[in-house]
Amino acid sequence: MSRDSDLSLDALALRRRRLLQGAAALPVMGLSGLSFGQSQFPTAKVNTTKLAVTDTEVTVGQLHSSSGTMAISETGSIQAEQLAIDQINAMGGILGRKIKVIKEDGASDWPTFAEKSKKLLVNDHCAAVFGCWTSASRKAVLPVFEKENGLLYYPTFYEGLEQSKNVIYTGQEATQQIIWGLDWGAKEKKAKTFFLVGSDYIWPRTSMKIARKHIENFQKGSVKGEEYYPLGHTNFNSLINKIKVAKPDCIFAAVVGGSNVAFYKQLKAAGITGDKQFLLTLAVTEDEMTGVGGENFAGFYSSMKYFQSLDNPNNKKFVEAFKGKYGKDAVIGDVTQAGYLGPWLWKAAVEKAGSFDVDKVVAGSPGIELKTAPEGYVKLDANHHLWSKARIGQGQLDGTFKVVAESSELIKPDPFPKGYQ
Amino acid sequence: MTLSDMMNIGLMQGFAGLSLFAVLLLMGLGLAIIFGQMGVINMAHGEFMTIGAYSIYLAARVTESLAPAFMPYYFPIAIGLAFVFAFIVGWIVEWVLIRHLYKRPLDTLLATWGVSLGLQQLFRTFIGPKEVSPTLPEWLMGSWTPHEGLDIPINGLFVLALTALVTGGVLVALHKSRWGLRVRATVANRTMANATGIDTTKTDRLTFAIGCGIAGMAGAAFTTIGSTGPTSGSLYIVDAFLVVTFGGAASLLGTVVSAFGIAQTQSISEFFMTGSMAKVLTLSLIVLILMMRPQGLFAVKVRR
């Protein structure tokens, strides 16, 4: 994301808004126009709810697992959110205030997430929190955010069936990932029969429930098997034999984390490869690929809204900035990109509202658009989810994804799809 | 499904059970030596496996960048390296920490747990928090297809062969070598062994280091199946302890039998029910049997 284009974009948007509001003419803004600061936005006005906002600083929280089993996945989100915050600060911050981050470690433990979220909201008075990854951690902090009226930007694709005034979901929900992916498989790969397999916790189970309804009720296909394995499971030989017996057109997978590596290595060793069998997964991004290895995943497909190889100017700048900060070997997965959107969406909403107050930011959020998102244009729906495109990437030998399909339009988010509950 | 299809699936399923048996046995072996022979509860066993797995990863990286032509052959040598690295770290840990705790076996649990947390942090700091997986030689990844529809994974065969080699080696060493004689004497009666001129300090250190080295080899073999991250050790260790406890702590034969029993129960039941239910069934059976035989399948009378 370039400084200049964003500068002018935001400056323009703000000027237009001030004019619309009939406010007193702004001082000549010019190119240094982002140093609004106190004179235009006195602290007493932008913060009426005792948030941690001073004349020069606004405090936000970052709540992810930097230890424990989820650290592997959440590290990318932590890095991307930090990158966005650094870039916003370099542009002069929000309403003239630099963003200060308080990092908390949820340690892959859901009660710890709840406790730390309470600390961030009650003790630190954070104006916004960027965080959580698994559905389990989100469900753990949700009551805290609702009770303390905090604001959470949640970056992971997830099962849907949830909507809260206090959460902005920047990942995709089921209709944008599962249903679109299955429809693509049925249309392009002529898949009629499916074998569902996932890790054993809330996200894969709910995702597969939605997938089964879609396959049976809407596609008139059939499900030949549905299996779950404990998190961290590494022995899939029996499962592979079952798949060989069932002979499905499509293996539809939501195996997560390290289990993926064992799963794909064993599939390959058992003679199931991309050229023989169609496999579509919801849980392999560039991050997992570093462990799985291109040679084990080549030819299989992944349903995501973002791939690092997306060819557009926004993404080029994003990848460059990310690698510049975190090293040339750093990879960017779907959730990492969704994490990057959080601070930018918050910035846009705060500036639209002219206030850090959670209620005003929430009221100003619907309709916010980001033209500079790495995934392309996105906008925020009234239901707090993003309109975004759905894409299918095919794994390559070198561990990258080639985008082979993309929805023609942005897909409207629908966290409560009819007929799937 | 035709009869030959059913035969194929039956054979492949049988092999799945065998390869799970090999993995479990390899995991438990190092632990069984240290726990069974020395009475040390080594909570860092998983991390020694991780050291082995990272050795393979590093060896693969180095080979890839320095001598790509050597890639098809590096793996066996890397397994040797995995043993050596884990052996050295084990030697140091015993010398710095464990030897002061032989009179307080329960404290070894805490101390090695501390070692395990420390090692995890070292992995995270120096190698990185992401899971890695080495590039394996092509010949190891495919499957052996004696006839159409029957795929026997080569990595499974490899782990099976390695397990046979290591287990055989340990059994022979324990019962035929001078080291084995000293170990058995020390286990039977430490004071008396000392009195007969056996250097029990040295024997303990060597035994601990060998146990760790075998854990390293197990971790190395594991890279053909799964990935490696800083916390992988905590995943391995549950299974390793399960095998050793179920088999009976001091008995290597018990370890072999228990690994076989657990693997077959898990593998067979997995085919007829879902994966999670199979795990529940296996664990319940283990609990039931342990309730009837608290000392495990094979108990060895040990005089301390």
PDB file of N, CA, C and O in Angstrom, chain A residues 68-69 72 75 200 226-230 232-235 237-238 241-242 244-245 247 258 261-262 265-266 268-271 287 290-291 296 331, chain B residues 1 5 9 12-13 16 19-20 129-131 133 136 138 141-143 151 153 155 222-227 235 267 270-271 273-276 279:
ATOM      1  N   GLY A  68       2.309 -21.559  22.440  1.00  0.00           N
ATOM      2  CA  GLY A  68       1.361 -22.658  22.349  1.00  0.00           C
ATOM      3  C   GLY A  68       1.150 -23.103  20.914  1.00  0.00           C
ATOM      4  O   GLY A  68       1.776 -22.583  19.993  1.00  0.00           O
ATOM      5  N   THR A  69       0.239 -24.063  20.749  1.00  0.00           N
ATOM      6  CA  THR A  69       0.118 -24.725  19.453  1.00  0.00           C
ATOM      7  C   THR A  69      -0.337 -23.801  18.328  1.00  0.00           C
ATOM      8  O   THR A  69      -0.017 -23.999  17.167  1.00  0.00           O
ATOM      9  N   ILE A  72       2.004 -20.957  15.587  1.00  0.00           N
ATOM     10  CA  ILE A  72       2.418 -21.187  14.204  1.00  0.00           C
ATOM     11  C   ILE A  72       1.514 -20.427  13.236  1.00  0.00           C
ATOM     12  O   ILE A  72       1.980 -19.814  12.290  1.00  0.00           O
ATOM     13  N   THR A  75       1.191 -16.156  14.279  1.00  0.00           N
ATOM     14  CA  THR A  75       2.338 -15.268  14.073  1.00  0.00           C
ATOM     15  C   THR A  75       2.131 -14.373  12.854  1.00  0.00           C
ATOM     16  O   THR A  75       2.416 -13.178  12.897  1.00  0.00           O
ATOM     17  N   ASP A 200     -11.007 -32.417  14.672  1.00  0.00           N
ATOM     18  CA  ASP A 200     -12.202 -32.558  15.508  1.00  0.00           C
ATOM     19  C   ASP A 200     -12.391 -31.385  16.463  1.00  0.00           C
ATOM     20  O   ASP A 200     -12.040 -31.459  17.635  1.00  0.00           O
ATOM     21  N   GLU A 226     -17.759 -39.174   6.259  1.00  0.00           N
ATOM     22  CA  GLU A 226     -17.469 -37.956   7.002  1.00  0.00           C
ATOM     23  C   GLU A 226     -16.661 -38.363   8.227  1.00  0.00           C
ATOM     24  O   GLU A 226     -17.105 -39.178   9.023  1.00  0.00           O
ATOM     25  N   GLU A 227     -15.455 -37.821   8.355  1.00  0.00           N
ATOM     26  CA  GLU A 227     -14.542 -38.303   9.397  1.00  0.00           C
ATOM     27  C   GLU A 227     -13.855 -37.141  10.102  1.00  0.00           C
ATOM     28  O   GLU A 227     -13.478 -36.154   9.451  1.00  0.00           O
ATOM     29  N   TYR A 228     -13.660 -37.288  11.404  1.00  0.00           N
ATOM     30  CA  TYR A 228     -12.909 -36.279  12.143  1.00  0.00           C
ATOM     31  C   TYR A 228     -11.783 -36.944  12.927  1.00  0.00           C
ATOM     32  O   TYR A 228     -11.955 -38.032  13.455  1.00  0.00           O
ATOM     33  N   TYR A 229     -10.642 -36.261  12.997  1.00  0.00           N
ATOM     34  CA  TYR A 229      -9.503 -36.779  13.754  1.00  0.00           C
ATOM     35  C   TYR A 229      -9.053 -35.743  14.766  1.00  0.00           C
ATOM     36  O   TYR A 229      -9.167 -34.544  14.511  1.00  0.00           O
ATOM     37  N   PRO A 230      -8.536 -36.196  15.922  1.00  0.00           N
ATOM     38  CA  PRO A 230      -8.124 -35.246  16.958  1.00  0.00           C
ATOM     39  C   PRO A 230      -7.078 -34.263  16.412  1.00  0.00           C
ATOM     40  O   PRO A 230      -6.329 -34.602  15.500  1.00  0.00           O
ATOM     41  N   GLY A 232      -3.760 -32.476  15.828  1.00  0.00           N
ATOM     42  CA  GLY A 232      -2.405 -32.991  15.958  1.00  0.00           C
ATOM     43  C   GLY A 232      -2.265 -34.443  15.536  1.00  0.00           C
ATOM     44  O   GLY A 232      -1.184 -35.008  15.617  1.00  0.00           O
ATOM     45  N   HIS A 233      -3.345 -35.085  15.098  1.00  0.00           N
ATOM     46  CA  HIS A 233      -3.295 -36.484  14.669  1.00  0.00           C
ATOM     47  C   HIS A 233      -2.334 -36.632  13.493  1.00  0.00           C
ATOM     48  O   HIS A 233      -2.285 -35.771  12.622  1.00  0.00           O
ATOM     49  N   THR A 234      -1.552 -37.708  13.493  1.00  0.00           N
ATOM     50  CA  THR A 234      -0.569 -37.835  12.418  1.00  0.00           C
ATOM     51  C   THR A 234      -0.651 -39.150  11.660  1.00  0.00           C
ATOM     52  O   THR A 234       0.191 -39.424  10.830  1.00  0.00           O
ATOM     53  N   ASN A 235      -1.645 -39.974  11.946  1.00  0.00           N
ATOM     54  CA  ASN A 235      -1.689 -41.236  11.241  1.00  0.00           C
ATOM     55  C   ASN A 235      -2.977 -41.394  10.453  1.00  0.00           C
ATOM     56  O   ASN A 235      -4.022 -41.702  11.014  1.00  0.00           O
ATOM     57  N   ASN A 237      -3.452 -43.400   7.668  1.00  0.00           N
ATOM     58  CA  ASN A 237      -3.484 -44.534   6.745  1.00  0.00           C
ATOM     59  C   ASN A 237      -4.854 -45.201   6.658  1.00  0.00           C
ATOM     60  O   ASN A 237      -5.310 -45.542   5.576  1.00  0.00           O
ATOM     61  N   SER A 238      -5.515 -45.351   7.814  1.00  0.00           N
ATOM     62  CA  SER A 238      -6.836 -45.998   7.786  1.00  0.00           C
ATOM     63  C   SER A 238      -7.832 -45.125   7.035  1.00  0.00           C
ATOM     64  O   SER A 238      -8.655 -45.618   6.260  1.00  0.00           O
ATOM     65  N   ASN A 241      -7.370 -45.522   3.389  1.00  0.00           N
ATOM     66  CA  ASN A 241      -7.984 -46.771   2.898  1.00  0.00           C
ATOM     67  C   ASN A 241      -9.492 -46.625   2.752  1.00  0.00           C
ATOM     68  O   ASN A 241     -10.086 -47.124   1.806  1.00  0.00           O
ATOM     69  N   LYS A 242     -10.105 -45.924   3.720  1.00  0.00           N
ATOM     70  CA  LYS A 242     -11.554 -45.709   3.612  1.00  0.00           C
ATOM     71  C   LYS A 242     -11.887 -44.894   2.372  1.00  0.00           C
ATOM     72  O   LYS A 242     -12.888 -45.136   1.702  1.00  0.00           O
ATOM     73  N   LYS A 244     -10.177 -44.861  -0.309  1.00  0.00           N
ATOM     74  CA  LYS A 244      -9.996 -45.734  -1.471  1.00  0.00           C
ATOM     75  C   LYS A 244     -11.202 -46.645  -1.678  1.00  0.00           C
ATOM     76  O   LYS A 244     -11.574 -46.956  -2.803  1.00  0.00           O
ATOM     77  N   VAL A 245     -11.803 -47.063  -0.577  1.00  0.00           N
ATOM     78  CA  VAL A 245     -12.999 -47.899  -0.696  1.00  0.00           C
ATOM     79  C   VAL A 245     -14.158 -47.077  -1.234  1.00  0.00           C
ATOM     80  O   VAL A 245     -14.906 -47.516  -2.111  1.00  0.00           O
ATOM     81  N   LYS A 247     -14.162 -44.290  -2.981  1.00  0.00           N
ATOM     82  CA  LYS A 247     -13.942 -43.715  -4.315  1.00  0.00           C
ATOM     83  C   LYS A 247     -14.766 -42.456  -4.577  1.00  0.00           C
ATOM     84  O   LYS A 247     -15.541 -42.400  -5.526  1.00  0.00           O
ATOM     85  N   GLY A 258      -0.609 -28.694  12.001  1.00  0.00           N
ATOM     86  CA  GLY A 258       0.446 -29.648  11.706  1.00  0.00           C
ATOM     87  C   GLY A 258      -0.066 -30.953  11.127  1.00  0.00           C
ATOM     88  O   GLY A 258       0.635 -31.625  10.376  1.00  0.00           O
ATOM     89  N   VAL A 261       0.374 -31.726   7.386  1.00  0.00           N
ATOM     90  CA  VAL A 261       1.619 -32.236   6.817  1.00  0.00           C
ATOM     91  C   VAL A 261       1.555 -33.749   6.708  1.00  0.00           C
ATOM     92  O   VAL A 261       1.822 -34.340   5.655  1.00  0.00           O
ATOM     93  N   ALA A 262       1.157 -34.387   7.820  1.00  0.00           N
ATOM     94  CA  ALA A 262       1.036 -35.841   7.819  1.00  0.00           C
ATOM     95  C   ALA A 262       0.009 -36.284   6.784  1.00  0.00           C
ATOM     96  O   ALA A 262       0.228 -37.237   6.030  1.00  0.00           O
ATOM     97  N   LYS A 265       1.409 -35.865   3.151  1.00  0.00           N
ATOM     98  CA  LYS A 265       2.519 -36.788   2.892  1.00  0.00           C
ATOM     99  C   LYS A 265       1.985 -38.200   2.703  1.00  0.00           C
ATOM    100  O   LYS A 265       2.425 -38.937   1.835  1.00  0.00           O
ATOM    101  N   GLN A 266       1.025 -38.578   3.559  1.00  0.00           N
ATOM    102  CA  GLN A 266       0.519 -39.947   3.493  1.00  0.00           C
ATOM    103  C   GLN A 266      -0.379 -40.156   2.281  1.00  0.00           C
ATOM    104  O   GLN A 266      -0.391 -41.242   1.696  1.00  0.00           O
ATOM    105  N   LYS A 268       0.102 -38.762  -0.563  1.00  0.00           N
ATOM    106  CA  LYS A 268       1.023 -38.952  -1.686  1.00  0.00           C
ATOM    107  C   LYS A 268       1.634 -40.350  -1.654  1.00  0.00           C
ATOM    108  O   LYS A 268       1.707 -41.027  -2.674  1.00  0.00           O
ATOM    109  N   ALA A 269       2.042 -40.761  -0.432  1.00  0.00           N
ATOM    110  CA  ALA A 269       2.664 -42.080  -0.320  1.00  0.00           C
ATOM    111  C   ALA A 269       1.694 -43.192  -0.685  1.00  0.00           C
ATOM    112  O   ALA A 269       2.101 -44.265  -1.104  1.00  0.00           O
ATOM    113  N   ALA A 270       0.386 -42.937  -0.523  1.00  0.00           N
ATOM    114  CA  ALA A 270      -0.596 -43.975  -0.825  1.00  0.00           C
ATOM    115  C   ALA A 270      -1.080 -43.871  -2.268  1.00  0.00           C
ATOM    116  O   ALA A 270      -2.051 -44.513  -2.654  1.00  0.00           O
ATOM    117  N   GLY A 271      -0.417 -43.035  -3.039  1.00  0.00           N
ATOM    118  CA  GLY A 271      -0.749 -42.969  -4.460  1.00  0.00           C
ATOM    119  C   GLY A 271      -1.903 -42.037  -4.799  1.00  0.00           C
ATOM    120  O   GLY A 271      -2.397 -42.058  -5.917  1.00  0.00           O
ATOM    121  N   ASP A 287       0.951 -20.427   4.591  1.00  0.00           N
ATOM    122  CA  ASP A 287       1.569 -20.725   5.890  1.00  0.00           C
ATOM    123  C   ASP A 287       1.709 -22.223   6.113  1.00  0.00           C
ATOM    124  O   ASP A 287       2.760 -22.717   6.501  1.00  0.00           O
ATOM    125  N   THR A 290       4.411 -24.182   3.914  1.00  0.00           N
ATOM    126  CA  THR A 290       5.825 -24.257   4.257  1.00  0.00           C
ATOM    127  C   THR A 290       6.130 -25.582   4.941  1.00  0.00           C
ATOM    128  O   THR A 290       7.230 -26.101   4.836  1.00  0.00           O
ATOM    129  N   GLY A 291       5.160 -26.127   5.675  1.00  0.00           N
ATOM    130  CA  GLY A 291       5.365 -27.421   6.318  1.00  0.00           C
ATOM    131  C   GLY A 291       5.002 -28.575   5.391  1.00  0.00           C
ATOM    132  O   GLY A 291       5.703 -29.572   5.326  1.00  0.00           O
ATOM    133  N   ASN A 296       4.107 -32.371  -2.018  1.00  0.00           N
ATOM    134  CA  ASN A 296       3.023 -33.206  -1.483  1.00  0.00           C
ATOM    135  C   ASN A 296       1.636 -32.647  -1.786  1.00  0.00           C
ATOM    136  O   ASN A 296       0.645 -33.345  -1.676  1.00  0.00           O
ATOM    137  N   VAL A 331       6.156 -15.809   4.400  1.00  0.00           N
ATOM    138  CA  VAL A 331       5.053 -16.087   3.485  1.00  0.00           C
ATOM    139  C   VAL A 331       3.769 -15.472   4.037  1.00  0.00           C
ATOM    140  O   VAL A 331       3.641 -15.238   5.235  1.00  0.00           O
TER     141      VAL A 331
ATOM    142  N   MET B   1     -17.731 -53.710  -4.984  1.00  0.00           N
ATOM    143  CA  MET B   1     -16.306 -53.972  -4.763  1.00  0.00           C
ATOM    144  C   MET B   1     -15.994 -55.451  -5.025  1.00  0.00           C
ATOM    145  O   MET B   1     -16.680 -56.338  -4.540  1.00  0.00           O
ATOM    146  N   ASP B   5     -10.297 -56.259  -4.732  1.00  0.00           N
ATOM    147  CA  ASP B   5     -10.295 -54.945  -4.072  1.00  0.00           C
ATOM    148  C   ASP B   5     -10.266 -55.120  -2.567  1.00  0.00           C
ATOM    149  O   ASP B   5      -9.518 -54.458  -1.854  1.00  0.00           O
ATOM    150  N   ILE B   9      -7.477 -53.821   0.096  1.00  0.00           N
ATOM    151  CA  ILE B   9      -7.757 -52.948   1.226  1.00  0.00           C
ATOM    152  C   ILE B   9      -7.332 -53.623   2.524  1.00  0.00           C
ATOM    153  O   ILE B   9      -6.724 -53.013   3.400  1.00  0.00           O
ATOM    154  N   MET B  12      -3.586 -53.403   2.778  1.00  0.00           N
ATOM    155  CA  MET B  12      -3.134 -52.051   3.074  1.00  0.00           C
ATOM    156  C   MET B  12      -3.472 -51.664   4.507  1.00  0.00           C
ATOM    157  O   MET B  12      -2.709 -50.990   5.190  1.00  0.00           O
ATOM    158  N   GLN B  13      -4.657 -52.112   4.959  1.00  0.00           N
ATOM    159  CA  GLN B  13      -5.061 -51.800   6.329  1.00  0.00           C
ATOM    160  C   GLN B  13      -4.141 -52.512   7.326  1.00  0.00           C
ATOM    161  O   GLN B  13      -3.746 -51.950   8.330  1.00  0.00           O
ATOM    162  N   ALA B  16      -1.102 -50.558   7.473  1.00  0.00           N
ATOM    163  CA  ALA B  16      -1.294 -49.314   8.235  1.00  0.00           C
ATOM    164  C   ALA B  16      -1.075 -49.584   9.721  1.00  0.00           C
ATOM    165  O   ALA B  16      -0.418 -48.809  10.420  1.00  0.00           O
ATOM    166  N   SER B  19       2.680 -50.094  10.393  1.00  0.00           N
ATOM    167  CA  SER B  19       3.528 -48.911  10.373  1.00  0.00           C
ATOM    168  C   SER B  19       3.232 -48.030  11.584  1.00  0.00           C
ATOM    169  O   SER B  19       4.137 -47.383  12.113  1.00  0.00           O
ATOM    170  N   LEU B  20       1.975 -48.037  12.051  1.00  0.00           N
ATOM    171  CA  LEU B  20       1.681 -47.310  13.297  1.00  0.00           C
ATOM    172  C   LEU B  20       2.431 -47.954  14.467  1.00  0.00           C
ATOM    173  O   LEU B  20       2.985 -47.272  15.333  1.00  0.00           O
ATOM    174  N   PRO B 129       9.057 -20.155  14.835  1.00  0.00           N
ATOM    175  CA  PRO B 129       7.836 -20.725  15.384  1.00  0.00           C
ATOM    176  C   PRO B 129       7.056 -21.570  14.388  1.00  0.00           C
ATOM    177  O   PRO B 129       6.153 -22.306  14.758  1.00  0.00           O
ATOM    178  N   LYS B 130       7.388 -21.465  13.100  1.00  0.00           N
ATOM    179  CA  LYS B 130       6.576 -22.189  12.110  1.00  0.00           C
ATOM    180  C   LYS B 130       6.969 -23.642  12.019  1.00  0.00           C
ATOM    181  O   LYS B 130       8.121 -24.009  12.228  1.00  0.00           O
ATOM    182  N   GLU B 131       5.994 -24.471  11.657  1.00  0.00           N
ATOM    183  CA  GLU B 131       6.296 -25.879  11.455  1.00  0.00           C
ATOM    184  C   GLU B 131       7.092 -26.040  10.168  1.00  0.00           C
ATOM    185  O   GLU B 131       6.812 -25.385   9.173  1.00  0.00           O
ATOM    186  N   SER B 133       9.258 -28.869   7.467  1.00  0.00           N
ATOM    187  CA  SER B 133       9.307 -30.259   7.029  1.00  0.00           C
ATOM    188  C   SER B 133      10.383 -30.343   5.959  1.00  0.00           C
ATOM    189  O   SER B 133      10.409 -29.544   5.043  1.00  0.00           O
ATOM    190  N   LEU B 136      12.388 -34.434   1.327  1.00  0.00           N
ATOM    191  CA  LEU B 136      12.843 -35.822   1.442  1.00  0.00           C
ATOM    192  C   LEU B 136      13.281 -36.330   0.087  1.00  0.00           C
ATOM    193  O   LEU B 136      12.800 -35.855  -0.944  1.00  0.00           O
ATOM    194  N   GLU B 138      13.348 -38.344  -3.230  1.00  0.00           N
ATOM    195  CA  GLU B 138      12.219 -38.812  -4.041  1.00  0.00           C
ATOM    196  C   GLU B 138      11.879 -40.272  -3.745  1.00  0.00           C
ATOM    197  O   GLU B 138      10.725 -40.633  -3.608  1.00  0.00           O
ATOM    198  N   MET B 141       9.330 -41.166  -0.979  1.00  0.00           N
ATOM    199  CA  MET B 141       7.983 -40.617  -0.889  1.00  0.00           C
ATOM    200  C   MET B 141       6.912 -41.410  -1.623  1.00  0.00           C
ATOM    201  O   MET B 141       5.747 -41.280  -1.343  1.00  0.00           O
ATOM    202  N   GLY B 142       7.285 -42.196  -2.571  1.00  0.00           N
ATOM    203  CA  GLY B 142       6.279 -42.853  -3.393  1.00  0.00           C
ATOM    204  C   GLY B 142       5.639 -44.048  -2.712  1.00  0.00           C
ATOM    205  O   GLY B 142       5.659 -44.181  -1.488  1.00  0.00           O
ATOM    206  N   SER B 143       5.038 -44.901  -3.508  1.00  0.00           N
ATOM    207  CA  SER B 143       4.502 -46.130  -2.937  1.00  0.00           C
ATOM    208  C   SER B 143       4.980 -47.300  -3.780  1.00  0.00           C
ATOM    209  O   SER B 143       5.318 -47.159  -4.952  1.00  0.00           O
ATOM    210  N   ASP B 151      -1.265 -50.188  -2.846  1.00  0.00           N
ATOM    211  CA  ASP B 151      -0.186 -49.221  -2.644  1.00  0.00           C
ATOM    212  C   ASP B 151       0.383 -49.354  -1.245  1.00  0.00           C
ATOM    213  O   ASP B 151      -0.314 -49.107  -0.272  1.00  0.00           O
ATOM    214  N   PRO B 153       2.970 -47.712   1.196  1.00  0.00           N
ATOM    215  CA  PRO B 153       3.802 -46.514   1.300  1.00  0.00           C
ATOM    216  C   PRO B 153       5.246 -46.878   1.627  1.00  0.00           C
ATOM    217  O   PRO B 153       5.505 -47.660   2.545  1.00  0.00           O
ATOM    218  N   ASN B 155       7.578 -44.823   2.784  1.00  0.00           N
ATOM    219  CA  ASN B 155       8.032 -44.264   4.063  1.00  0.00           C
ATOM    220  C   ASN B 155       7.643 -45.191   5.219  1.00  0.00           C
ATOM    221  O   ASN B 155       8.380 -45.339   6.181  1.00  0.00           O
ATOM    222  N   PHE B 222      10.323 -39.719  12.053  1.00  0.00           N
ATOM    223  CA  PHE B 222       9.007 -39.096  12.059  1.00  0.00           C
ATOM    224  C   PHE B 222       8.866 -38.028  10.975  1.00  0.00           C
ATOM    225  O   PHE B 222       7.760 -37.703  10.572  1.00  0.00           O
ATOM    226  N   THR B 223       9.999 -37.462  10.536  1.00  0.00           N
ATOM    227  CA  THR B 223       9.887 -36.435   9.493  1.00  0.00           C
ATOM    228  C   THR B 223       9.351 -37.001   8.188  1.00  0.00           C
ATOM    229  O   THR B 223       8.892 -36.260   7.344  1.00  0.00           O
ATOM    230  N   THR B 224       9.415 -38.328   8.017  1.00  0.00           N
ATOM    231  CA  THR B 224       8.847 -38.893   6.791  1.00  0.00           C
ATOM    232  C   THR B 224       7.327 -38.907   6.854  1.00  0.00           C
ATOM    233  O   THR B 224       6.661 -39.083   5.851  1.00  0.00           O
ATOM    234  N   ILE B 225       6.770 -38.707   8.052  1.00  0.00           N
ATOM    235  CA  ILE B 225       5.318 -38.767   8.212  1.00  0.00           C
ATOM    236  C   ILE B 225       4.716 -37.407   8.500  1.00  0.00           C
ATOM    237  O   ILE B 225       3.765 -36.983   7.865  1.00  0.00           O
ATOM    238  N   GLY B 226       5.283 -36.693   9.490  1.00  0.00           N
ATOM    239  CA  GLY B 226       4.662 -35.439   9.914  1.00  0.00           C
ATOM    240  C   GLY B 226       5.615 -34.273   9.850  1.00  0.00           C
ATOM    241  O   GLY B 226       6.726 -34.375   9.350  1.00  0.00           O
ATOM    242  N   SER B 227       5.164 -33.140  10.397  1.00  0.00           N
ATOM    243  CA  SER B 227       5.986 -31.945  10.381  1.00  0.00           C
ATOM    244  C   SER B 227       6.618 -31.740  11.748  1.00  0.00           C
ATOM    245  O   SER B 227       6.326 -32.452  12.696  1.00  0.00           O
ATOM    246  N   LEU B 235       3.391 -33.312  21.502  1.00  0.00           N
ATOM    247  CA  LEU B 235       2.469 -34.213  20.805  1.00  0.00           C
ATOM    248  C   LEU B 235       2.964 -35.656  20.888  1.00  0.00           C
ATOM    249  O   LEU B 235       2.190 -36.577  21.078  1.00  0.00           O
ATOM    250  N   SER B 267      -5.729 -49.038  14.770  1.00  0.00           N
ATOM    251  CA  SER B 267      -5.827 -49.130  13.319  1.00  0.00           C
ATOM    252  C   SER B 267      -7.080 -49.893  12.876  1.00  0.00           C
ATOM    253  O   SER B 267      -7.787 -49.472  11.968  1.00  0.00           O
ATOM    254  N   GLU B 270     -10.212 -47.954  13.789  1.00  0.00           N
ATOM    255  CA  GLU B 270     -10.326 -46.756  12.953  1.00  0.00           C
ATOM    256  C   GLU B 270     -11.027 -47.067  11.641  1.00  0.00           C
ATOM    257  O   GLU B 270     -11.686 -46.213  11.063  1.00  0.00           O
ATOM    258  N   PHE B 271     -10.846 -48.272  11.168  1.00  0.00           N
ATOM    259  CA  PHE B 271     -11.440 -48.610   9.887  1.00  0.00           C
ATOM    260  C   PHE B 271     -12.950 -48.795   9.999  1.00  0.00           C
ATOM    261  O   PHE B 271     -13.675 -48.598   9.050  1.00  0.00           O
ATOM    262  N   MET B 273     -14.907 -47.364  12.630  1.00  0.00           N
ATOM    263  CA  MET B 273     -15.608 -46.224  13.218  1.00  0.00           C
ATOM    264  C   MET B 273     -14.824 -44.964  12.890  1.00  0.00           C
ATOM    265  O   MET B 273     -13.812 -45.020  12.196  1.00  0.00           O
ATOM    266  N   THR B 274     -15.285 -43.802  13.401  1.00  0.00           N
ATOM    267  CA  THR B 274     -14.572 -42.580  13.055  1.00  0.00           C
ATOM    268  C   THR B 274     -13.269 -42.490  13.846  1.00  0.00           C
ATOM    269  O   THR B 274     -13.096 -43.154  14.868  1.00  0.00           O
ATOM    270  N   GLY B 275     -12.364 -41.651  13.362  1.00  0.00           N
ATOM    271  CA  GLY B 275     -11.044 -41.538  13.961  1.00  0.00           C
ATOM    272  C   GLY B 275     -11.076 -41.185  15.433  1.00  0.00           C
ATOM    273  O   GLY B 275     -10.376 -41.778  16.250  1.00  0.00           O
ATOM    274  N   SER B 276     -11.911 -40.202  15.795  1.00  0.00           N
ATOM    275  CA  SER B 276     -11.961 -39.774  17.189  1.00  0.00           C
ATOM    276  C   SER B 276     -12.507 -40.883  18.078  1.00  0.00           C
ATOM    277  O   SER B 276     -12.005 -41.124  19.174  1.00  0.00           O
ATOM    278  N   LYS B 279      -9.946 -43.519  18.830  1.00  0.00           N
ATOM    279  CA  LYS B 279      -8.997 -43.098  19.851  1.00  0.00           C
ATOM    280  C   LYS B 279      -9.623 -43.283  21.242  1.00  0.00           C
ATOM    281  O   LYS B 279      -8.965 -43.756  22.170  1.00  0.00           O
TER     282      LYS B 279
END
